[in-house]
Structures are given as structure tokens and as C-alpha cells.
Amino acid sequence: MLVLGIFIVCLSFTTRAAIVTSIKPIGFIAASIADGITLVKILLPEGASVHNYALRPSDIKHLQEADLVVWIGPEMESFMKKPLEKLPTQNTIEISQLPGVQSLLLLDQSHKESRYIDQLPNIENHIQFKNHEYHHYHNKYNMHLWMSPEIAIQIAMAIHSKLLGCMPENQDQLNANLQYFKASILTMNKTINQQLAPLKGSNYFVFHDAYTYFEKYYSLVPTGYFTINPEIQPGAQHLHYIQMQLLSKKIQCVFTEPQFQPIVVKAISRGTNVHFGILDPLGTEISISKDSYVKFLVKLSTQYRSCLQED
């Protein structure tokens, strides 16, 4: 019966053929491996935040009809947990559970500080700076996995393996796509390292800890970041503390995100000499193609550089 079940799943690739990914950057990776073979659909709409999204009836339908669903895991996309429980496990890839990914996960409590800003009802409202202990959304690991080129290769390999098992007739194309993706990562790394090397040691704040994997990979360290739940506004005492940090340190840039309003950040930065930049963790303006993941990381690098190199 198990063999028959797998055969039916594989057969669906030849008739409807669609991969559904939770967020756009995962779709970038899937599109590179599936280029010229099958379609890729993105579940999270443009401009939405993965932290508070609620599935629509049409989303449920896409998941039910998908031949393969690729997601990070319930720690990041909690809205997908129940719908995916009804799908066969061979129809899904839970990235955080891949053996090649688990060894690359970064702990959220990697920074420790002697005190908290003040006491709040729940930990999502804490503000994190360098050396400040924090458990992001009560998770042990940081789940913004798509920011790591190393993990991206592991994701690509998992998608390649899954498709190869169901589409052996496309072996040559799948192998070529995977090799192309790996080669493009190597080329991209040279470009990004050249862009970011002069910026090591720069002082800046990011909106929240979505960039830890990218920053560690390319040797950047933020001075601090707003580690509140992105949907919860910080209290007045927190805002005052951040403002004092901005005034007392030579902060070059404060980065906001297109998914969230930067009004509060700009308000507490008034009277300081900081520049403002935008980091887009979801690649909002990048179209899906075999090169979209590389374009996504290069654009992030450019966004860092454009703000941190301002006079």
C-alpha cells in the first residue's frame, strides 16, 4: 500500500505539477531546481508578514492540491501546521527537520547581557542588543533559515531529491539545475564578499533578528535590533532606551522593513545622525526565476552597503 501511495503521489507530477512554498525566498530556491520542469506557487502574499499570516480558503486549496509543499516548520509558519497534518509526509519538506540543516541552525540565545531593559508580560516584547539573551517567539533556534547560503544549498538538494524520486525522466534537467544553483551561489559569494568586506565593524540597528544567518555568513554584527514581535509596538520605556543607544553610540544606520511601518523607529531616531535604510527579508520586488535566490541575496548586500557607506 505504501508503494502504491508513493506511485500515486509521483504520478500527480506528470498531470498537474506544482510546488507550493510557504514564503517567497523558499520559492526562489524551488524555482531554480524546478526550472523548465514544473511550476512553483508562493503561499504568502506580497507585503504580508509570515509572523501573523492567516490562511485563506484559497490557500488551503493550494496546499491540498500541491504535489510538493516546502516550508520551514511550525516555529516560523504556525499557520500551516494543522493543514499540513492532513497531507502525506512524502508530499512535504519541513526544512528545519532536514539532517543537513539541523547542524547549521543558530541558537536564539547566542547573545547574552547582564540585564533586561525592564520586565514585560511576555518575552516577545524584549528589546535585544549585542550580548542580550533572548528566545525568539519561545523557539530554541532562529528560524529565518533562508538567509543562509549554506542552508539554501541543503534546501535545493532536498527539493532535487524529492523531484528526482517522482520524476526520474527529468534527471538530466534536475541535475543540471542543481549544479547551476550551486555554481551561482559560489559566484554570488565572491560578489557579496567584495561588497561587504569594507563594512565589517560597522554600527547599525536592524528592525528584528531576521538577518542573523546572513550576517554571520558574511561577518557582519549589528549593534542591536528591535526584537519585539514585529506586530507589537514597543512601550515608551523601551523606545527611550533605544534612543539613548542611538545618541550615545556612533550608529551609522537604522534599517527598517517594507512589511512594517517605520514610524516608531524614525520617531526615536529624531535628533540623531543615523541614516535610514531598508532591508527586505522576503524579496518583495524580485520575480520568480532560476536566478531569483542569488538576486535576493545580492540585493540584501546592496541594501546594507548603500546605507552603511553613506557619509
CSV table of C-alpha atoms in Angstrom, one decimal, residues 1-295:
chain,number,residue,atom,x,y,z
A,1,MET,CA,0.0,0.0,0.0
A,2,LEU,CA,2.9,2.4,0.8
A,3,VAL,CA,4.4,1.7,-2.6
A,4,LEU,CA,1.1,2.4,-4.3
A,5,GLY,CA,0.7,5.6,-2.3
A,6,ILE,CA,4.1,6.9,-3.4
A,7,PHE,CA,3.3,5.9,-7.0
A,8,ILE,CA,0.1,8.0,-6.9
A,9,VAL,CA,1.9,11.0,-5.5
A,10,CYS,CA,4.6,10.7,-8.1
A,11,LEU,CA,2.0,10.3,-10.9
A,12,SER,CA,0.5,13.6,-9.9
A,13,PHE,CA,3.7,15.4,-11.0
A,14,THR,CA,3.0,14.3,-14.6
A,15,THR,CA,-0.5,15.6,-14.6
A,16,ARG,CA,-0.8,18.8,-12.6
A,17,ALA,CA,2.8,19.5,-11.4
A,18,ALA,CA,3.0,22.3,-8.8
A,19,ILE,CA,5.3,23.0,-5.9
A,20,VAL,CA,3.9,25.3,-3.2
A,21,THR,CA,6.3,27.1,-0.8
A,22,SER,CA,5.3,29.0,2.3
A,23,ILE,CA,7.3,32.1,1.6
A,24,LYS,CA,8.9,33.8,-1.4
A,25,PRO,CA,12.6,33.2,-0.7
A,26,ILE,CA,11.9,29.4,-0.4
A,27,GLY,CA,10.1,29.8,-3.7
A,28,PHE,CA,13.3,31.3,-5.2
A,29,ILE,CA,15.2,28.2,-4.3
A,30,ALA,CA,12.5,25.8,-5.5
A,31,ALA,CA,12.2,27.7,-8.8
A,32,SER,CA,15.9,27.2,-9.5
A,33,ILE,CA,15.6,23.5,-9.1
A,34,ALA,CA,12.3,23.2,-10.9
A,35,ASP,CA,13.2,25.5,-13.8
A,36,GLY,CA,11.9,24.1,-17.0
A,37,ILE,CA,10.2,21.2,-15.3
A,38,THR,CA,7.3,22.2,-13.0
A,39,LEU,CA,5.5,25.3,-11.6
A,40,VAL,CA,6.2,27.0,-8.2
A,41,LYS,CA,3.5,28.8,-6.3
A,42,ILE,CA,4.1,31.1,-3.2
A,43,LEU,CA,1.6,30.9,-0.4
A,44,LEU,CA,2.4,34.2,1.5
A,45,PRO,CA,1.1,37.2,-0.5
A,46,GLU,CA,3.3,40.2,-1.3
A,47,GLY,CA,3.6,42.6,1.6
A,48,ALA,CA,2.3,40.1,4.2
A,49,SER,CA,4.3,39.0,7.3
A,50,VAL,CA,5.0,35.4,8.0
A,51,HIS,CA,4.7,36.1,11.7
A,52,ASN,CA,1.0,36.9,11.7
A,53,TYR,CA,-0.5,35.5,8.5
A,54,ALA,CA,-3.8,33.6,8.5
A,55,LEU,CA,-4.6,31.1,5.7
A,56,ARG,CA,-7.4,31.9,3.3
A,57,PRO,CA,-9.7,29.2,1.9
A,58,SER,CA,-7.8,29.5,-1.4
A,59,ASP,CA,-4.6,28.9,0.4
A,60,ILE,CA,-6.0,25.7,1.9
A,61,LYS,CA,-7.0,24.6,-1.6
A,62,HIS,CA,-3.5,25.2,-3.0
A,63,LEU,CA,-2.0,23.1,-0.2
A,64,GLN,CA,-4.4,20.3,-0.8
A,65,GLU,CA,-3.7,20.3,-4.5
A,66,ALA,CA,0.1,20.7,-4.2
A,67,ASP,CA,2.3,17.9,-5.4
A,68,LEU,CA,5.0,19.2,-3.0
A,69,VAL,CA,4.9,21.7,-0.1
A,70,VAL,CA,8.1,23.2,1.1
A,71,TRP,CA,8.1,25.1,4.4
A,72,ILE,CA,10.4,25.9,7.3
A,73,GLY,CA,8.4,24.4,10.1
A,74,PRO,CA,5.7,25.3,12.7
A,75,GLU,CA,8.1,27.5,14.7
A,76,MET,CA,8.0,30.0,11.8
A,77,GLU,CA,4.8,29.3,9.8
A,78,SER,CA,2.5,28.2,12.6
A,79,PHE,CA,-0.5,28.9,10.3
A,80,MET,CA,0.5,25.9,8.2
A,81,LYS,CA,0.8,23.2,10.9
A,82,LYS,CA,-2.8,21.9,11.0
A,83,PRO,CA,-3.4,21.9,7.2
A,84,LEU,CA,-0.2,20.0,6.6
A,85,GLU,CA,-1.1,17.4,9.2
A,86,LYS,CA,-3.6,16.1,6.7
A,87,LEU,CA,-1.1,15.7,3.8
A,88,PRO,CA,1.1,12.7,3.2
A,89,THR,CA,4.6,13.2,4.6
A,90,GLN,CA,6.1,12.4,1.3
A,91,ASN,CA,4.3,15.4,-0.1
A,92,THR,CA,6.1,17.9,2.2
A,93,ILE,CA,9.6,19.1,3.0
A,94,GLU,CA,9.9,20.6,6.5
A,95,ILE,CA,13.2,22.4,6.2
A,96,SER,CA,14.1,22.7,9.8
A,97,GLN,CA,14.0,18.9,10.2
A,98,LEU,CA,16.4,18.2,7.3
A,99,PRO,CA,19.5,16.5,8.7
A,100,GLY,CA,21.8,18.7,6.7
A,101,VAL,CA,20.0,21.8,8.0
A,102,GLN,CA,19.8,20.9,11.7
A,103,SER,CA,23.6,21.1,12.2
A,104,LEU,CA,23.5,24.7,10.7
A,105,LEU,CA,20.8,26.1,13.0
A,106,LEU,CA,21.7,29.1,15.1
A,107,LEU,CA,20.5,29.4,18.7
A,108,ASP,CA,18.5,32.4,19.6
A,109,GLN,CA,20.2,32.8,22.9
A,110,SER,CA,23.6,33.4,21.3
A,111,HIS,CA,23.8,36.9,22.7
A,112,LYS,CA,23.8,37.5,26.5
A,113,GLU,CA,23.6,40.6,28.6
A,114,SER,CA,23.6,41.1,32.3
A,115,ARG,CA,20.1,42.6,32.5
A,116,TYR,CA,16.9,43.2,30.7
A,117,ILE,CA,15.5,46.6,29.8
A,118,ASP,CA,12.6,46.1,32.2
A,119,GLN,CA,10.0,43.4,33.0
A,120,LEU,CA,7.3,42.7,30.5
A,121,PRO,CA,4.4,40.2,30.5
A,122,ASN,CA,5.9,38.1,27.7
A,123,ILE,CA,9.3,37.7,26.2
A,124,GLU,CA,8.3,38.8,22.7
A,125,ASN,CA,8.4,42.4,23.9
A,126,HIS,CA,12.0,42.4,25.0
A,127,ILE,CA,14.5,44.6,23.0
A,128,GLN,CA,17.7,42.9,22.1
A,129,PHE,CA,21.1,44.4,21.7
A,130,LYS,CA,24.6,42.9,21.4
A,131,ASN,CA,25.2,40.3,24.1
A,132,HIS,CA,21.5,40.2,25.2
A,133,GLU,CA,19.8,36.9,26.0
A,134,TYR,CA,16.6,36.3,24.0
A,135,HIS,CA,14.4,33.4,22.9
A,136,HIS,CA,12.7,34.5,19.7
A,137,TYR,CA,9.0,33.6,19.9
A,138,HIS,CA,9.9,31.0,22.6
A,139,ASN,CA,11.9,29.0,20.0
A,140,LYS,CA,15.3,27.4,20.6
A,141,TYR,CA,16.6,28.3,17.2
A,142,ASN,CA,16.4,31.3,14.8
A,143,MET,CA,14.1,30.1,12.0
A,144,HIS,CA,15.0,32.7,9.4
A,145,LEU,CA,16.8,29.9,7.6
A,146,TRP,CA,16.5,31.2,4.1
A,147,MET,CA,19.1,33.9,4.8
A,148,SER,CA,21.9,31.3,4.8
A,149,PRO,CA,23.5,30.3,1.5
A,150,GLU,CA,24.6,27.1,3.2
A,151,ILE,CA,21.1,26.2,4.2
A,152,ALA,CA,19.8,27.3,0.8
A,153,ILE,CA,22.0,24.6,-0.8
A,154,GLN,CA,20.6,22.0,1.6
A,155,ILE,CA,17.1,23.1,0.7
A,156,ALA,CA,17.9,22.8,-3.0
A,157,MET,CA,19.3,19.3,-2.6
A,158,ALA,CA,16.2,18.2,-0.7
A,159,ILE,CA,13.9,19.5,-3.4
A,160,HIS,CA,16.1,17.9,-6.1
A,161,SER,CA,15.9,14.6,-4.3
A,162,LYS,CA,12.2,14.7,-3.9
A,163,LEU,CA,11.6,15.7,-7.5
A,164,LEU,CA,14.1,13.1,-8.8
A,165,GLY,CA,12.2,10.4,-6.9
A,166,CYS,CA,9.0,11.2,-8.6
A,167,MET,CA,10.3,12.5,-12.0
A,168,PRO,CA,13.2,10.2,-13.0
A,169,GLU,CA,12.6,11.1,-16.6
A,170,ASN,CA,13.8,14.6,-15.8
A,171,GLN,CA,17.0,13.5,-14.1
A,172,ASP,CA,19.3,15.3,-16.5
A,173,GLN,CA,17.5,18.6,-16.2
A,174,LEU,CA,17.2,18.3,-12.4
A,175,ASN,CA,20.9,17.6,-12.1
A,176,ALA,CA,21.8,20.5,-14.3
A,177,ASN,CA,19.5,22.8,-12.3
A,178,LEU,CA,21.1,21.8,-9.0
A,179,GLN,CA,24.6,22.2,-10.4
A,180,TYR,CA,23.7,25.6,-11.8
A,181,PHE,CA,22.3,26.7,-8.4
A,182,LYS,CA,25.4,25.6,-6.5
A,183,ALA,CA,27.7,27.4,-9.0
A,184,SER,CA,25.6,30.6,-8.8
A,185,ILE,CA,26.0,30.5,-5.0
A,186,LEU,CA,29.8,30.4,-5.4
A,187,THR,CA,29.8,33.3,-7.8
A,188,MET,CA,27.4,35.3,-5.7
A,189,ASN,CA,29.6,34.8,-2.6
A,190,LYS,CA,32.6,36.5,-4.4
A,191,THR,CA,30.4,39.5,-5.3
A,192,ILE,CA,28.9,39.9,-1.8
A,193,ASN,CA,32.2,39.4,0.0
A,194,GLN,CA,33.7,42.2,-2.1
A,195,GLN,CA,30.7,44.4,-1.3
A,196,LEU,CA,30.6,43.8,2.4
A,197,ALA,CA,34.2,43.4,3.4
A,198,PRO,CA,34.7,47.1,3.9
A,199,LEU,CA,31.6,47.2,6.2
A,200,LYS,CA,32.8,44.8,8.8
A,201,GLY,CA,32.7,46.6,12.2
A,202,SER,CA,30.0,49.0,11.1
A,203,ASN,CA,27.5,50.1,13.8
A,204,TYR,CA,23.8,49.7,12.8
A,205,PHE,CA,20.4,48.5,14.1
A,206,VAL,CA,18.1,46.2,12.2
A,207,PHE,CA,14.3,46.0,12.7
A,208,HIS,CA,14.4,42.5,14.1
A,209,ASP,CA,16.6,39.4,14.0
A,210,ALA,CA,15.7,38.2,10.6
A,211,TYR,CA,19.2,38.6,9.2
A,212,THR,CA,21.3,36.6,11.7
A,213,TYR,CA,22.3,33.8,9.2
A,214,PHE,CA,23.2,36.3,6.5
A,215,GLU,CA,25.2,38.5,8.9
A,216,LYS,CA,27.1,35.6,10.4
A,217,TYR,CA,27.9,34.1,7.0
A,218,TYR,CA,29.3,37.5,5.8
A,219,SER,CA,30.9,38.6,9.1
A,220,LEU,CA,28.5,41.5,10.0
A,221,VAL,CA,27.4,42.1,13.5
A,222,PRO,CA,24.5,44.5,14.3
A,223,THR,CA,24.9,46.9,17.2
A,224,GLY,CA,21.4,45.9,18.2
A,225,TYR,CA,17.9,45.2,16.9
A,226,PHE,CA,14.3,45.6,17.9
A,227,THR,CA,13.5,42.1,19.0
A,228,ILE,CA,9.9,42.7,19.8
A,229,ASN,CA,7.3,40.8,18.0
A,230,PRO,CA,7.1,42.7,14.7
A,231,GLU,CA,3.4,43.2,15.2
A,232,ILE,CA,3.7,44.6,18.7
A,233,GLN,CA,4.7,48.2,19.3
A,234,PRO,CA,7.3,48.7,22.0
A,235,GLY,CA,6.5,50.7,25.1
A,236,ALA,CA,7.7,54.2,25.9
A,237,GLN,CA,10.5,52.9,28.2
A,238,HIS,CA,11.8,50.7,25.5
A,239,LEU,CA,11.8,53.5,23.0
A,240,HIS,CA,13.6,55.8,25.3
A,241,TYR,CA,16.3,53.1,25.9
A,242,ILE,CA,16.8,52.6,22.2
A,243,GLN,CA,17.0,56.4,21.6
A,244,MET,CA,19.7,56.6,24.3
A,245,GLN,CA,21.6,53.9,22.5
A,246,LEU,CA,21.4,55.8,19.2
A,247,LEU,CA,22.5,59.0,20.9
A,248,SER,CA,25.4,57.5,22.8
A,249,LYS,CA,26.9,55.4,20.1
A,250,LYS,CA,28.1,56.2,16.7
A,251,ILE,CA,25.3,54.4,14.9
A,252,GLN,CA,25.6,54.7,11.1
A,253,CYS,CA,22.3,53.2,10.0
A,254,VAL,CA,18.9,52.0,11.2
A,255,PHE,CA,17.3,49.5,8.9
A,256,THR,CA,13.5,49.1,8.6
A,257,GLU,CA,11.5,46.6,6.6
A,258,PRO,CA,8.8,47.1,3.9
A,259,GLN,CA,6.5,44.7,5.7
A,260,PHE,CA,6.2,47.0,8.7
A,261,GLN,CA,5.7,50.8,9.3
A,262,PRO,CA,8.9,52.5,10.3
A,263,ILE,CA,7.1,55.4,12.0
A,264,VAL,CA,8.2,54.5,15.6
A,265,VAL,CA,11.8,53.8,14.5
A,266,LYS,CA,12.1,57.2,12.8
A,267,ALA,CA,10.4,58.9,15.8
A,268,ILE,CA,13.0,57.7,18.3
A,269,SER,CA,15.8,58.4,15.8
A,270,ARG,CA,14.9,62.1,15.5
A,271,GLY,CA,17.8,64.3,16.7
A,272,THR,CA,20.4,61.6,15.9
A,273,ASN,CA,22.8,61.4,13.0
A,274,VAL,CA,21.7,58.0,11.8
A,275,HIS,CA,20.9,57.2,8.2
A,276,PHE,CA,17.9,55.0,7.3
A,277,GLY,CA,17.9,52.0,5.1
A,278,ILE,CA,15.5,49.2,4.1
A,279,LEU,CA,16.2,45.5,4.3
A,280,ASP,CA,13.6,43.3,2.7
A,281,PRO,CA,13.8,39.8,4.2
A,282,LEU,CA,11.2,38.4,1.8
A,283,GLY,CA,12.5,39.7,-1.6
A,284,THR,CA,9.2,41.5,-2.3
A,285,GLU,CA,10.2,43.1,-5.6
A,286,ILE,CA,12.1,40.1,-7.0
A,287,SER,CA,10.3,38.0,-9.6
A,288,ILE,CA,10.5,34.2,-9.6
A,289,SER,CA,13.2,32.7,-11.8
A,290,LYS,CA,16.1,30.3,-11.7
A,291,ASP,CA,18.3,33.2,-10.6
A,292,SER,CA,15.9,34.8,-8.1
A,293,TYR,CA,17.6,33.5,-4.9
A,294,VAL,CA,21.0,34.9,-6.0
A,295,LYS,CA,19.4,38.2,-6.9
